[in-house]
Amino acid sequence: MDIKNLLVTGGCGFIGSNFIAYLLAGGHFNGKIINCDKLTYAGNPANLDAINNKFPDRYVFQKVDICDGDLIRELFDRYEIDAVCHFAAESHVDRSIKRPESFIQTNIMGTFNLLEAARAHADRFQLFHHVSTDEVYGSLGATGYFTEETPYRPNSPYSASKAASDHLVRAYHETYGLPTTISNCSNNYGPFQFPEKLIPLIILNAMEGKALPVYGDGRNVRDWLYVEDHCEAIWSIMQKGKRSETYNIGGNSEMENIRIVEMICDIVDEIHPAADGAACRKLITYVKDRPGHDRRYAIDFSKLQKDLGWKPKETFGTGLRKTVEWYLENGNWVEQIRSGDYQKWIEEHYGS
Ligand code: NAD
Ligand code: DAU
């Protein structure tokens, strides 16, 4: 595979911006990256300021909505796109419960527009990589793992819209022979994550002495994947993965939510203690559960490990500490994204 012009969608979001930095600053890719992002509340072009300055000839940002099929086709023509790594999505489960429509539009129709543009350029098109989630598999009991063969059983509007997009990608391979790969991964954490998601929300609230909201009994389990490990896995699939295949990606770090909150409290007590010396754990507040809250996710990524030799490098302990330190050192980033829509959302969701 010799990709010259890679379209990354949603590259101003959390995982997309880490992925672009991994490819360019990490020296893993020699071609050009075209980052197409609508800049919703979750997109922040400043995440890539350093990349923009360092790689002016090999990095282009285009503010484009993937729901606009004409603009997407234009982008494919103008930049002679020969591969796509598709991150752009509405990604937050709680928002999908309150207002599902944009999830249906972006996650399903947006993916459809990208697939159509790729199909129209079949002569030069090399790969459509679709970034998806383990949430499409539904919820596990106390034991067992999601494998690539687990039947889809999405429970939220978010996961249902991602499931639909996965099916579309698969169908475009089966019907039109489009070269595709799909990855379904567990919960990411690390730098640049929007603080509506559990880990950054708890870190910032703990540093500011605010309540730490834990849904239900706090015993729901997620598997946690450090974002840089995720980027490495995606690139490995794009380079060496078998076309038309799906790969699960996991972090080997299953954890109950309450345990994560306690671990964050302990790190914050150590590196950013409260002025009055009060322990952060006192801020833990159990709140009403999320409707349809999946009980447990756990992922079997042995296919990726066996076939492509990938496994996560970060442990949850080291990754979490690095993440807390990053939020402590990047107060300006936090302030910037806490304006406008973000503030409105927090007020609606948690009260002012
Ligand atoms: P994010 O919400 O941080 O970023 C999403 C990005 O997509 C933003 O920059 C936003 O502006 C952009 N976007 C949204 N709608 C758009 C549209 N219509 N057109 C163009 N751009 C649009 O999301 P993330 O956490 O970085 O997730 C990226 C992808 O990875 C998503 O597809 C998500 O489903 C998947 N995923 C995320 C996780 C996780 O833990 N964060 C885990 C598994 C899979
Ligand atoms: O599993 C992959 C998915 O992980 C991705 O597909 C999604 O895009 C991503 O948002 C994430 O979904 P979750 O719903 O698991 O992530 P979230 O950070 O919202 O919640 C993690 C767990 O913590 C979940 O069990 C709900 C709980 N929670 C969350 C928040 C925001 C709380 O207890 N309190 C909170 O305030």
Coordinates of C-alpha atoms and ligand atoms in Angstrom, one line a residue:
M1 CA 0.0 0.0 0.0
D2 CA 1.3 3.4 -1.0
I3 CA -1.0 6.1 0.4
K4 CA -0.2 9.6 -0.8
N5 CA -3.3 11.6 0.3
L6 CA -5.0 10.3 3.4
L7 CA -8.3 11.8 4.4
V8 CA -8.8 11.8 8.2
T9 CA -12.3 12.7 9.2
G10 CA -12.9 14.1 12.7
G11 CA -9.2 14.9 13.0
C12 CA -9.9 17.8 15.5
G13 CA -11.5 15.5 18.0
F14 CA -9.8 13.5 20.8
I15 CA -8.7 10.3 19.0
G16 CA -8.4 11.9 15.5
S17 CA -6.0 14.6 16.7
N18 CA -3.8 12.1 18.5
F19 CA -3.8 9.9 15.4
I20 CA -2.7 12.7 13.1
A21 CA 0.1 13.6 15.6
Y22 CA 1.1 10.0 15.8
L23 CA 1.4 9.7 12.0
L24 CA 3.2 13.0 11.3
A25 CA 5.2 13.9 14.5
G26 CA 5.8 10.2 15.1
G27 CA 7.3 9.8 11.6
H28 CA 5.0 6.9 10.7
F29 CA 3.6 8.3 7.5
N30 CA 5.3 10.1 4.6
G31 CA 2.3 11.4 2.6
K32 CA -0.2 14.2 3.1
I33 CA -3.0 14.3 5.6
I34 CA -6.2 16.1 4.8
N35 CA -8.2 16.6 8.0
C36 CA -11.9 17.2 7.4
D37 CA -13.9 18.2 10.5
K38 CA -17.1 20.1 11.0
L39 CA -15.9 21.5 14.3
T40 CA -18.8 20.6 16.6
Y41 CA -18.5 21.3 20.3
A42 CA -16.0 18.3 20.4
G43 CA -13.7 19.5 17.7
N44 CA -10.8 21.9 18.4
P45 CA -8.3 22.8 15.6
A46 CA -5.9 24.1 18.2
N47 CA -5.2 20.4 19.1
L48 CA -3.1 20.4 15.9
D49 CA -1.4 23.8 16.1
A50 CA 2.0 22.2 16.5
I51 CA 1.4 19.9 13.6
N52 CA 0.1 22.7 11.4
N53 CA 3.3 24.7 12.1
K54 CA 5.7 21.8 11.7
F55 CA 4.2 20.2 8.6
P56 CA 2.7 23.1 6.5
D57 CA 3.1 21.1 3.2
R58 CA 1.8 17.8 4.5
Y59 CA -1.1 18.8 6.7
V60 CA -4.3 20.5 5.5
F61 CA -7.4 21.3 7.6
Q62 CA -10.8 21.7 5.9
K63 CA -13.9 22.6 7.8
V64 CA -16.4 20.3 6.2
D65 CA -19.5 18.5 7.4
I66 CA -19.5 14.9 6.3
C67 CA -23.2 15.1 5.9
D68 CA -22.7 17.4 2.9
G69 CA -22.2 14.8 0.1
D70 CA -21.3 17.5 -2.6
L71 CA -18.5 18.9 -0.4
I72 CA -17.1 15.5 0.3
R73 CA -17.0 14.6 -3.4
E74 CA -15.2 17.9 -4.0
L75 CA -12.7 17.1 -1.3
F76 CA -11.9 13.7 -2.9
D77 CA -11.4 15.4 -6.3
R78 CA -9.3 18.4 -5.1
Y79 CA -6.9 16.4 -2.9
E80 CA -6.9 13.1 -4.9
I81 CA -7.8 11.1 -1.8
D82 CA -6.6 7.6 -2.0
A83 CA -7.4 6.4 1.5
V84 CA -9.7 7.3 4.4
C85 CA -9.4 6.9 8.2
H86 CA -12.9 7.7 9.4
F87 CA -13.2 9.0 13.0
A88 CA -15.8 11.8 12.6
A89 CA -18.9 11.0 14.7
E90 CA -21.1 12.2 17.4
S91 CA -19.4 10.1 20.2
H92 CA -21.1 10.7 23.6
V93 CA -23.7 8.2 24.8
D94 CA -25.4 10.6 27.2
R95 CA -26.0 13.2 24.4
S96 CA -27.4 10.5 22.1
I97 CA -30.0 9.6 24.8
K98 CA -31.1 13.3 25.0
R99 CA -30.9 14.3 21.4
P100 CA -30.3 11.3 19.0
E101 CA -30.9 13.1 15.6
S102 CA -27.4 14.3 15.0
F103 CA -26.1 10.8 15.7
I104 CA -28.2 9.4 13.0
Q105 CA -27.2 12.1 10.5
T106 CA -23.5 12.2 11.1
N107 CA -22.8 8.6 12.1
I108 CA -25.0 7.0 9.4
M109 CA -25.5 9.5 6.6
G110 CA -22.0 11.0 7.0
T111 CA -20.5 7.5 6.7
F112 CA -22.7 6.8 3.6
N113 CA -21.4 10.0 1.9
L114 CA -17.8 9.1 2.5
L115 CA -18.4 5.5 1.2
E116 CA -20.1 6.9 -2.0
A117 CA -17.2 9.3 -2.6
A118 CA -14.7 6.5 -2.2
R119 CA -16.7 4.3 -4.6
A120 CA -16.8 7.0 -7.2
H121 CA -13.0 6.9 -7.2
A122 CA -12.5 3.2 -7.2
D123 CA -9.7 3.5 -9.8
R124 CA -7.3 5.0 -7.3
F125 CA -8.9 4.2 -4.0
Q126 CA -6.8 2.0 -1.7
L127 CA -8.5 1.7 1.7
F128 CA -11.5 2.9 3.8
H129 CA -10.7 2.3 7.5
H130 CA -13.7 2.7 9.7
V131 CA -13.1 3.5 13.4
S132 CA -15.9 1.9 15.5
T133 CA -16.7 0.8 19.0
D134 CA -17.1 -2.2 21.2
E135 CA -20.5 -0.8 22.2
V136 CA -22.1 -2.3 19.1
Y137 CA -21.9 -5.7 20.8
G138 CA -24.2 -4.6 23.7
S139 CA -23.6 -5.6 27.3
L140 CA -21.8 -8.5 28.9
G141 CA -22.6 -10.3 32.2
A142 CA -19.9 -11.0 34.8
T143 CA -17.9 -13.2 32.5
G144 CA -17.0 -13.5 28.8
Y145 CA -15.5 -11.2 26.1
F146 CA -16.6 -9.6 22.9
T147 CA -15.0 -11.3 19.9
E148 CA -15.2 -10.2 16.2
E149 CA -18.0 -12.9 15.9
T150 CA -20.2 -11.6 18.8
P151 CA -23.6 -10.7 17.3
Y152 CA -24.4 -7.0 17.3
R153 CA -26.9 -5.8 20.0
P154 CA -26.5 -2.1 20.4
N155 CA -28.4 -0.5 23.3
S156 CA -28.1 3.3 22.9
P157 CA -28.9 5.6 20.0
Y158 CA -25.1 6.2 19.8
S159 CA -24.2 2.5 19.5
A160 CA -27.1 1.8 17.2
S161 CA -25.9 4.5 14.8
K162 CA -22.3 3.2 15.0
A163 CA -23.6 -0.4 14.3
A164 CA -25.5 0.9 11.2
S165 CA -22.3 2.6 9.9
D166 CA -20.3 -0.6 10.5
H167 CA -22.9 -2.6 8.4
L168 CA -22.7 0.0 5.6
V169 CA -18.9 -0.3 5.4
R170 CA -19.1 -4.1 5.3
A171 CA -21.8 -3.9 2.7
Y172 CA -19.7 -1.6 0.5
H173 CA -17.0 -4.2 0.4
E174 CA -19.3 -7.1 -0.3
T175 CA -21.4 -5.3 -2.9
Y176 CA -18.9 -3.0 -4.6
G177 CA -15.5 -4.5 -3.7
L178 CA -14.4 -1.4 -1.8
P179 CA -11.2 -2.1 0.1
T180 CA -12.3 -1.7 3.8
T181 CA -11.2 -2.5 7.3
I182 CA -13.1 -1.9 10.5
S183 CA -11.8 -1.7 14.1
N184 CA -14.0 -1.9 17.2
C185 CA -12.3 -0.7 20.3
S186 CA -12.9 -0.1 24.0
N187 CA -12.9 3.1 26.0
N188 CA -10.1 5.5 25.1
Y189 CA -8.4 7.9 27.5
G190 CA -5.5 10.3 27.3
P191 CA -4.6 13.9 26.3
F192 CA -7.2 16.1 24.5
Q193 CA -10.3 14.2 25.5
F194 CA -13.4 16.4 25.9
P195 CA -14.3 16.6 29.6
E196 CA -17.8 15.2 29.2
K197 CA -16.3 11.7 29.3
L198 CA -15.8 10.0 32.6
I199 CA -12.0 10.2 33.0
P200 CA -11.4 13.9 32.1
L201 CA -14.6 15.0 33.8
I202 CA -13.6 13.4 37.1
I203 CA -10.0 14.7 36.8
L204 CA -11.1 18.3 36.4
N205 CA -13.9 18.1 39.0
A206 CA -11.4 16.6 41.5
M207 CA -8.8 19.3 40.8
E208 CA -11.5 22.0 41.3
G209 CA -13.1 20.4 44.4
K210 CA -16.4 19.7 42.7
A211 CA -18.8 16.7 43.1
L212 CA -17.6 13.5 41.3
P213 CA -20.8 12.1 39.7
V214 CA -20.9 8.3 39.6
Y215 CA -23.8 6.7 37.8
G216 CA -25.9 4.0 39.5
D217 CA -23.9 1.8 41.9
G218 CA -20.6 2.6 40.2
R219 CA -20.0 -1.1 39.4
N220 CA -20.3 -0.9 35.6
V221 CA -17.2 -2.2 34.0
R222 CA -15.3 -0.8 31.0
D223 CA -12.0 -1.8 29.3
W224 CA -9.6 1.2 29.0
L225 CA -7.2 1.8 26.1
Y226 CA -4.6 4.5 26.1
V227 CA -5.2 6.7 23.0
E228 CA -1.6 6.3 21.7
D229 CA -2.0 2.5 21.8
H230 CA -5.2 2.9 19.9
C231 CA -3.5 5.0 17.2
E232 CA -0.7 2.4 16.8
A233 CA -3.3 -0.4 16.4
I234 CA -5.3 1.5 13.8
W235 CA -2.2 2.2 11.7
S236 CA -1.1 -1.4 12.0
I237 CA -4.5 -2.5 10.7
M238 CA -4.4 0.0 7.9
Q239 CA -1.0 -1.2 6.8
K240 CA -1.1 -4.9 7.4
G241 CA -4.8 -5.8 8.1
K242 CA -6.6 -8.1 5.7
R243 CA -9.1 -6.2 3.6
S244 CA -12.8 -6.6 4.5
E245 CA -11.8 -7.8 8.0
T246 CA -12.9 -6.5 11.4
Y247 CA -10.4 -6.2 14.3
N248 CA -11.2 -5.7 18.0
I249 CA -8.8 -3.4 19.9
G250 CA -8.6 -3.5 23.7
G251 CA -6.4 -2.2 26.5
N252 CA -6.3 -5.3 28.8
S253 CA -7.6 -3.0 31.6
E254 CA -11.0 -3.9 32.8
M255 CA -12.1 -1.7 35.7
E256 CA -15.2 -0.8 37.6
N257 CA -16.1 2.9 37.3
I258 CA -15.9 3.5 41.1
R259 CA -12.4 2.1 41.2
I260 CA -11.3 4.5 38.4
V261 CA -12.8 7.5 40.3
E262 CA -10.9 6.4 43.4
M263 CA -7.6 6.0 41.5
I264 CA -8.0 9.5 40.1
C265 CA -8.8 10.9 43.6
D266 CA -5.6 9.4 44.9
I267 CA -3.4 10.8 42.1
V268 CA -5.0 14.2 42.5
D269 CA -4.5 14.2 46.3
E270 CA -0.8 13.4 45.6
I271 CA 0.1 15.8 42.8
H272 CA -2.5 18.6 43.3
P273 CA -3.7 18.5 46.9
A274 CA -6.7 20.6 48.0
A275 CA -5.7 23.8 49.9
D276 CA -7.5 22.5 53.0
G277 CA -6.0 19.1 52.7
A278 CA -9.4 17.4 52.2
A279 CA -9.4 14.0 50.5
C280 CA -10.9 14.0 47.0
R281 CA -12.8 10.7 47.7
K282 CA -15.1 12.8 49.9
L283 CA -16.4 14.4 46.6
I284 CA -17.7 11.1 45.2
T285 CA -21.5 11.5 44.6
Y286 CA -23.7 8.7 43.4
V287 CA -26.2 10.0 40.9
K288 CA -29.2 8.6 38.9
D289 CA -28.1 5.9 36.5
R290 CA -27.9 6.4 32.7
P291 CA -31.0 4.8 31.0
G292 CA -30.0 1.5 29.3
H293 CA -26.6 1.7 30.9
D294 CA -24.5 -1.3 29.6
R295 CA -23.2 -3.3 32.6
R296 CA -19.9 -4.6 31.3
Y297 CA -17.6 -4.4 28.3
A298 CA -14.6 -6.6 27.9
I299 CA -12.8 -7.2 24.7
D300 CA -10.9 -10.1 23.2
F301 CA -8.2 -8.7 20.9
S302 CA -6.3 -11.9 20.3
K303 CA -7.0 -11.7 16.5
L304 CA -5.1 -8.4 16.3
Q305 CA -2.3 -9.7 18.5
K306 CA -1.9 -13.0 16.7
D307 CA -2.3 -11.8 13.1
L308 CA -0.6 -8.3 13.3
G309 CA 1.5 -8.6 16.4
W310 CA -0.1 -5.6 18.2
K311 CA -0.7 -5.3 21.9
P312 CA -1.1 -2.3 24.2
K313 CA 2.1 -0.8 25.7
E314 CA 0.5 1.3 28.4
T315 CA -0.8 -0.1 31.7
F316 CA -3.8 1.6 33.2
G317 CA -1.8 2.9 36.2
T318 CA 0.9 4.6 34.1
G319 CA -1.6 5.9 31.5
L320 CA -4.0 7.3 34.1
R321 CA -1.1 9.2 35.9
K322 CA 0.1 10.6 32.5
T323 CA -3.4 11.7 31.7
V324 CA -4.0 13.5 35.1
E325 CA -0.6 15.3 34.6
W326 CA -1.6 16.4 31.1
Y327 CA -4.9 18.0 32.3
L328 CA -3.0 19.7 35.2
E329 CA -0.4 21.1 32.8
N330 CA -2.9 22.2 30.1
G331 CA -5.3 24.5 31.9
N332 CA -5.5 26.9 28.8
W333 CA -6.8 24.1 26.6
V334 CA -9.4 23.3 29.2
E335 CA -10.5 26.9 29.6
Q336 CA -10.8 27.3 25.8
I337 CA -13.1 24.4 25.3
R338 CA -15.1 25.2 28.4
S339 CA -16.7 28.2 26.7
G340 CA -19.9 28.3 24.6
D341 CA -21.7 25.1 23.9
Y342 CA -19.8 23.1 26.4
Q343 CA -20.9 25.3 29.2
K344 CA -24.5 25.1 28.1
W345 CA -24.3 21.3 28.0
I346 CA -22.9 21.1 31.5
E347 CA -25.6 23.3 32.8
E348 CA -28.4 21.3 31.1
H349 CA -26.9 18.0 32.2
Y350 CA -25.6 18.7 35.7
G351 CA -27.2 22.1 36.6
S352 CA -25.2 25.2 36.8
Ligands
NAD1 P1 -14.8 13.2 19.6 O1 -16.2 13.5 19.9 O2 -13.7 13.7 20.5 O3 -14.4 13.8 18.2 C1 -15.3 13.7 17.1 C2 -14.8 14.7 16.0 O4 -15.7 14.5 14.9 C3 -14.9 16.2 16.4 O5 -13.7 16.8 16.0 C4 -16.1 16.7 15.7 O6 -16.0 18.1 15.3 C5 -16.1 15.8 14.4 N1 -17.4 15.7 13.8 C6 -18.6 15.5 14.4 N2 -19.6 15.5 13.5 C7 -19.0 15.8 12.3 C8 -19.5 16.0 11.0 N3 -20.8 15.9 10.7 N4 -18.7 16.2 10.0 C9 -17.3 16.3 10.2 N5 -16.8 16.2 11.4 C10 -17.6 15.9 12.5 O7 -14.7 11.6 19.3 P2 -13.6 10.6 19.7 O8 -13.7 10.2 21.1 O9 -12.3 11.2 19.2 O10 -14.0 9.4 18.8 C11 -13.6 9.3 17.4 C12 -14.2 8.0 16.8 O11 -13.8 6.9 17.6 C13 -15.7 8.0 16.8 O12 -16.1 7.4 15.6 C14 -16.1 7.1 18.0 O13 -17.3 6.5 17.7 C15 -14.9 6.1 18.0 N6 -14.6 5.5 19.3 C16 -14.4 6.4 20.3 C17 -14.0 5.8 21.6 C18 -13.7 6.6 22.8 O14 -13.5 6.0 23.9 N7 -13.6 7.9 22.7 C19 -14.0 4.4 21.7 C20 -14.3 3.6 20.6 C21 -14.6 4.2 19.4
DAU2 O1 -16.6 1.6 24.7 C1 -16.3 2.6 23.8 C2 -17.1 3.9 24.0 O2 -16.6 4.5 25.2 C3 -17.1 4.8 22.8 O3 -17.7 4.2 21.7 C4 -17.8 6.2 23.2 O4 -17.6 7.1 22.1 C5 -17.1 6.7 24.4 O5 -17.8 7.9 24.8 C6 -17.2 5.7 25.5 O6 -18.5 5.5 26.0 P1 -18.9 5.3 27.5 O7 -20.4 5.6 27.7 O8 -18.4 4.0 28.1 O9 -18.0 6.5 28.1 P2 -18.3 7.6 29.3 O10 -17.0 8.2 29.6 O11 -19.5 8.4 29.0 O12 -18.7 6.7 30.5 C7 -17.8 5.7 31.0 C8 -18.5 5.0 32.2 O13 -18.6 5.9 33.3 C9 -19.9 4.6 31.9 O14 -20.2 3.3 32.5 C10 -20.8 5.7 32.4 C11 -20.0 6.1 33.6 N1 -20.1 7.6 34.0 C12 -19.9 8.5 33.0 C13 -20.0 9.9 33.2 C14 -19.8 10.9 32.1 C15 -20.3 8.0 35.3 O15 -20.4 7.1 36.2 N2 -20.3 9.3 35.5 C16 -20.2 10.3 34.6 O16 -20.3 11.5 34.9

